[in-house]
C-alpha positions as YAML, in Angstrom:
chain: A
units: angstrom
residues:
- id: 1
  name: MET
  ca: [-68.52, -33.94, -45.99]
- id: 2
  name: GLY
  ca: [-70.13, -31.55, -43.54]
- id: 3
  name: ARG
  ca: [-73.78, -31.32, -42.68]
- id: 4
  name: SER
  ca: [-75.96, -28.71, -44.41]
- id: 5
  name: LEU
  ca: [-76.00, -25.34, -42.63]
- id: 6
  name: LYS
  ca: [-79.78, -25.06, -42.88]
- id: 7
  name: LYS
  ca: [-80.15, -28.38, -41.01]
- id: 8
  name: GLY
  ca: [-77.66, -27.53, -38.28]
- id: 9
  name: PRO
  ca: [-75.51, -29.91, -36.24]
- id: 10
  name: PHE
  ca: [-77.02, -33.21, -35.10]
- id: 11
  name: ILE
  ca: [-77.47, -34.18, -31.48]
- id: 12
  name: GLU
  ca: [-79.72, -36.92, -30.17]
- id: 13
  name: PRO
  ca: [-82.66, -35.18, -28.42]
- id: 14
  name: LYS
  ca: [-82.63, -37.57, -25.43]
- id: 15
  name: LEU
  ca: [-78.92, -36.97, -24.91]
- id: 16
  name: LEU
  ca: [-79.35, -33.19, -24.94]
- id: 17
  name: LEU
  ca: [-82.23, -33.53, -22.47]
- id: 18
  name: LYS
  ca: [-80.05, -35.59, -20.10]
- id: 19
  name: VAL
  ca: [-77.26, -33.00, -20.28]
- id: 20
  name: LYS
  ca: [-79.63, -30.12, -19.54]
- id: 21
  name: LYS
  ca: [-81.17, -31.97, -16.55]
- id: 22
  name: LEU
  ca: [-77.75, -32.68, -15.08]
- id: 23
  name: ALA
  ca: [-76.63, -29.08, -15.68]
- id: 24
  name: ILE
  ca: [-79.66, -27.76, -13.77]
- id: 25
  name: SER
  ca: [-79.20, -30.20, -10.88]
- id: 26
  name: GLY
  ca: [-75.44, -29.55, -10.74]
- id: 27
  name: GLU
  ca: [-74.55, -33.26, -10.62]
- id: 28
  name: LYS
  ca: [-71.42, -34.55, -12.35]
- id: 29
  name: LYS
  ca: [-72.86, -37.94, -13.24]
- id: 30
  name: VAL
  ca: [-71.52, -40.11, -16.08]
- id: 31
  name: ILE
  ca: [-73.83, -40.20, -19.11]
- id: 32
  name: ARG
  ca: [-73.86, -43.49, -21.03]
- id: 33
  name: THR
  ca: [-74.66, -43.25, -24.75]
- id: 34
  name: TRP
  ca: [-74.63, -45.21, -27.98]
- id: 35
  name: SER
  ca: [-74.99, -41.99, -30.01]
- id: 36
  name: ARG
  ca: [-71.53, -41.70, -31.55]
- id: 37
  name: ASP
  ca: [-72.82, -39.33, -34.24]
- id: 38
  name: SER
  ca: [-73.96, -36.62, -31.82]
- id: 39
  name: THR
  ca: [-72.09, -33.32, -32.09]
- id: 40
  name: ILE
  ca: [-70.49, -31.98, -28.91]
- id: 41
  name: PHE
  ca: [-72.20, -28.74, -27.82]
- id: 42
  name: PRO
  ca: [-70.83, -26.10, -25.39]
- id: 43
  name: GLU
  ca: [-73.40, -27.23, -22.78]
- id: 44
  name: MET
  ca: [-71.62, -30.62, -22.66]
- id: 45
  name: VAL
  ca: [-68.24, -29.24, -21.54]
- id: 46
  name: GLY
  ca: [-67.17, -30.67, -18.20]
- id: 47
  name: PHE
  ca: [-69.38, -33.77, -18.37]
- id: 48
  name: THR
  ca: [-68.11, -37.32, -18.74]
- id: 49
  name: PHE
  ca: [-69.75, -39.51, -21.36]
- id: 50
  name: GLU
  ca: [-69.37, -43.25, -21.76]
- id: 51
  name: VAL
  ca: [-69.43, -43.70, -25.54]
- id: 52
  name: HIS
  ca: [-70.04, -47.19, -26.94]
- id: 53
  name: ASN
  ca: [-67.43, -48.38, -29.43]
- id: 54
  name: GLY
  ca: [-69.24, -51.55, -30.49]
- id: 55
  name: ARG
  ca: [-67.83, -53.70, -27.72]
- id: 56
  name: LEU
  ca: [-67.58, -51.62, -24.56]
- id: 57
  name: PHE
  ca: [-68.09, -48.10, -23.24]
- id: 58
  name: ILE
  ca: [-65.10, -45.72, -23.39]
- id: 59
  name: PRO
  ca: [-65.14, -42.80, -20.89]
- id: 60
  name: VAL
  ca: [-64.77, -39.41, -22.62]
- id: 61
  name: LEU
  ca: [-64.30, -36.22, -20.57]
- id: 62
  name: VAL
  ca: [-65.45, -33.29, -22.72]
- id: 63
  name: HIS
  ca: [-63.14, -30.23, -22.94]
- id: 64
  name: GLU
  ca: [-63.68, -26.91, -24.73]
- id: 65
  name: GLU
  ca: [-61.44, -27.97, -27.64]
- id: 66
  name: MET
  ca: [-63.84, -30.84, -28.41]
- id: 67
  name: VAL
  ca: [-66.84, -28.59, -29.17]
- id: 68
  name: GLY
  ca: [-68.00, -29.16, -32.75]
- id: 69
  name: HIS
  ca: [-66.55, -32.66, -33.00]
- id: 70
  name: LYS
  ca: [-68.54, -35.90, -32.77]
- id: 71
  name: LEU
  ca: [-68.58, -38.11, -29.65]
- id: 72
  name: GLY
  ca: [-67.50, -41.11, -31.72]
- id: 73
  name: GLU
  ca: [-64.20, -39.45, -32.65]
- id: 74
  name: PHE
  ca: [-62.96, -39.97, -29.09]
- id: 75
  name: SER
  ca: [-64.01, -43.62, -28.79]
- id: 76
  name: PRO
  ca: [-61.91, -45.72, -31.22]
- id: 77
  name: THR
  ca: [-63.61, -48.80, -32.68]
- id: 78
  name: ARG
  ca: [-60.47, -50.59, -33.83]
- id: 79
  name: LYS
  ca: [-57.51, -51.84, -31.83]
- id: 80
  name: PHE
  ca: [-54.10, -51.47, -33.47]
- id: 81
  name: ILE
  ca: [-52.07, -54.66, -33.33]
- id: 82
  name: ARG
  ca: [-48.44, -54.45, -34.41]
- id: 83
  name: HIS
  ca: [-47.74, -56.34, -37.61]
- id: 84
  name: GLY
  ca: [-45.29, -59.17, -37.70]
- id: 85
  name: GLY
  ca: [-44.76, -61.41, -34.75]
- id: 86
  name: ARG
  ca: [-41.70, -63.26, -33.54]
- id: 87
  name: MET
  ca: [-39.72, -62.67, -36.72]
- id: 88
  name: ALA
  ca: [-40.44, -58.92, -36.77]
- id: 89
  name: ARG
  ca: [-39.44, -58.59, -33.11]
- id: 90
  name: GLU
  ca: [-36.13, -60.38, -33.77]
- id: 91
  name: GLN
  ca: [-35.38, -58.08, -36.71]
- id: 92
  name: GLU
  ca: [-36.22, -55.05, -34.60]
- id: 93
  name: ARG
  ca: [-33.89, -56.22, -31.82]
- id: 94
  name: GLY
  ca: [-31.14, -56.78, -34.38]
- id: 95
  name: GLU
  ca: [-31.47, -53.24, -35.73]
- id: 96
  name: ILE
  ca: [-31.35, -51.78, -32.23]
- id: 97
  name: ALA
  ca: [-28.27, -53.88, -31.43]
- id: 98
  name: LYS
  ca: [-26.53, -52.59, -34.59]
- id: 99
  name: GLN
  ca: [-27.26, -48.99, -33.62]
- id: 100
  name: THR
  ca: [-25.96, -49.41, -30.07]
- id: 101
  name: ALA
  ca: [-22.94, -51.57, -30.92]
- id: 102
  name: VAL
  ca: [-19.63, -50.12, -29.81]
- id: 103
  name: VAL
  ca: [-17.16, -49.66, -32.64]
- id: 104
  name: PRO
  ca: [-13.58, -50.52, -31.54]
- id: 105
  name: ALA
  ca: [-11.06, -47.72, -31.89]
- id: 106
  name: LYS
  ca: [-8.45, -47.97, -34.67]
- id: 107
  name: LYS
  ca: [-4.92, -48.79, -33.59]
- id: 108
  name: GLU
  ca: [-2.36, -46.19, -34.43]
- id: 109
  name: LYS
  ca: [0.86, -47.31, -36.15]
- id: 110
  name: LYS
  ca: [4.12, -45.98, -34.76]
...
């Protein structure tokens, strides 16, 4: 569900202040933040943010296509681990072997 239009998009005030200070100074310094719910504004394009994912900081370089999205969208909080284990890997290898197996040619009768 989107945010109300009369309220406008959310951005942490301290984060916006940091971005504006760096834009004025012209530095391309990395900005570290815990504010995953802040909306990406056009002023943030070109800056690198380190967004906290609950365990560590993930570097996010902001592009024009990201404007309007949230910072947290680009810092995943969960790590995908393939299901299965040894048995699943063996089955997968077997399926690949079946696909790549060479079928012997039929002998012609004279």
